[in-house]
Short mmCIF file of C-alpha atoms in Angstrom, two decimals:
data_model
loop_
_atom_site.label_atom_id
_atom_site.label_comp_id
_atom_site.label_asym_id
_atom_site.label_seq_id
_atom_site.Cartn_x
_atom_site.Cartn_y
_atom_site.Cartn_z
CA UNK W 1 0.00 0.00 0.00
CA UNK W 2 1.43 3.37 -0.98
CA UNK W 3 0.83 6.15 1.51
CA UNK W 4 1.06 9.69 0.12
CA UNK W 5 3.62 11.97 1.74
CA UNK W 6 1.10 14.80 1.85
CA UNK W 7 -2.34 13.89 3.20
CA UNK W 8 -5.04 14.22 0.57
CA UNK W 9 -7.83 14.90 3.07
CA UNK W 10 -8.25 18.08 5.10
CA UNK W 11 -8.37 17.80 8.88
CA UNK W 12 -10.33 20.10 11.15
CA UNK W 13 -7.42 20.59 13.55
CA UNK W 14 -4.20 19.74 11.73
CA UNK W 15 -1.13 19.03 13.85
CA UNK W 16 2.05 21.06 13.56
CA UNK W 17 3.61 18.32 11.42
CA UNK W 18 0.65 18.35 9.04
CA UNK W 19 0.82 22.14 8.76
CA UNK W 20 4.54 21.88 7.94
CA UNK W 21 3.90 19.24 5.28
CA UNK W 22 1.18 21.38 3.72
CA UNK W 23 3.48 24.42 3.66
CA UNK W 24 6.17 22.37 1.89
CA UNK W 25 3.89 21.93 -1.10
CA UNK W 26 4.42 25.60 -1.98
CA UNK W 27 8.22 25.50 -2.08
CA UNK W 28 9.78 25.88 -5.51
CA UNK W 29 12.96 23.96 -6.28
CA UNK W 30 15.84 26.13 -7.49
CA UNK W 31 17.58 24.11 -10.20
CA UNK W 32 20.37 26.71 -10.29
CA UNK W 33 21.20 26.35 -6.60
CA UNK W 34 24.63 25.09 -5.61
CA UNK W 35 24.49 21.38 -4.71
CA UNK W 36 24.84 20.75 -0.96
CA UNK W 37 28.01 18.66 -1.40
CA UNK W 38 29.68 21.51 -3.30
CA UNK W 39 28.65 23.97 -0.59
CA UNK W 40 30.08 21.66 2.09
CA UNK W 41 33.30 21.27 0.10
CA UNK W 42 33.65 25.02 -0.41
CA UNK W 43 33.01 25.82 3.26
CA UNK W 44 35.27 23.07 4.60
CA UNK W 45 38.10 24.31 2.37
CA UNK W 46 38.00 27.59 4.33
CA UNK W 47 38.85 25.82 7.61
CA UNK W 48 42.61 25.64 8.26
CA UNK W 49 44.09 22.11 8.36
CA UNK W 50 45.31 22.63 11.94
CA UNK W 51 41.67 23.13 13.03
CA UNK W 52 40.59 19.91 11.28
CA UNK W 53 43.44 18.13 13.08
CA UNK W 54 41.87 19.07 16.45
CA UNK W 55 38.77 16.99 15.75
CA UNK W 56 38.67 13.52 17.32
CA UNK W 57 39.39 10.81 14.78
CA UNK W 58 36.33 8.88 16.02
CA UNK W 59 33.93 11.85 15.88
CA UNK W 60 31.54 10.33 13.34
CA UNK W 61 31.39 7.00 15.17
CA UNK W 62 30.99 8.55 18.64
CA UNK W 63 29.16 11.79 17.88
CA UNK W 64 26.50 11.17 20.55
CA UNK W 65 29.19 10.76 23.21
CA UNK W 66 30.91 14.03 22.30
CA UNK W 67 27.62 15.88 21.89
CA UNK W 68 26.30 14.80 25.30
CA UNK W 69 29.68 15.58 26.89
CA UNK W 70 29.56 19.13 25.50
CA UNK W 71 26.01 19.62 26.82
CA UNK W 72 27.05 18.48 30.31
CA UNK W 73 29.81 21.10 30.27
CA UNK W 74 27.14 23.77 29.80
CA UNK W 75 28.40 24.86 26.42
CA UNK W 76 25.79 26.36 24.08
CA UNK W 77 27.86 25.46 21.05
CA UNK W 78 29.53 22.05 21.29
CA UNK W 79 33.28 22.15 21.73
CA UNK W 80 34.24 18.61 20.88
CA UNK W 81 37.97 18.90 20.45
#
């Protein structure tokens, strides 16, 4: 059974999620926009190599650990290195 991403029926009291889905129907796709991987590549190239070297080598594997650790330290922006 295929379930549509956007509900086809109108609800009397739609939830926040349903309102968000309905608002997404009106978004136009910009075919001229820079692809996200190119944006990430361009931005990461601006970070000096010595800053990249400060990141833990197991960051991707243990992101939750580092993220929770930074929250316990009271930091608003995670400092994981």
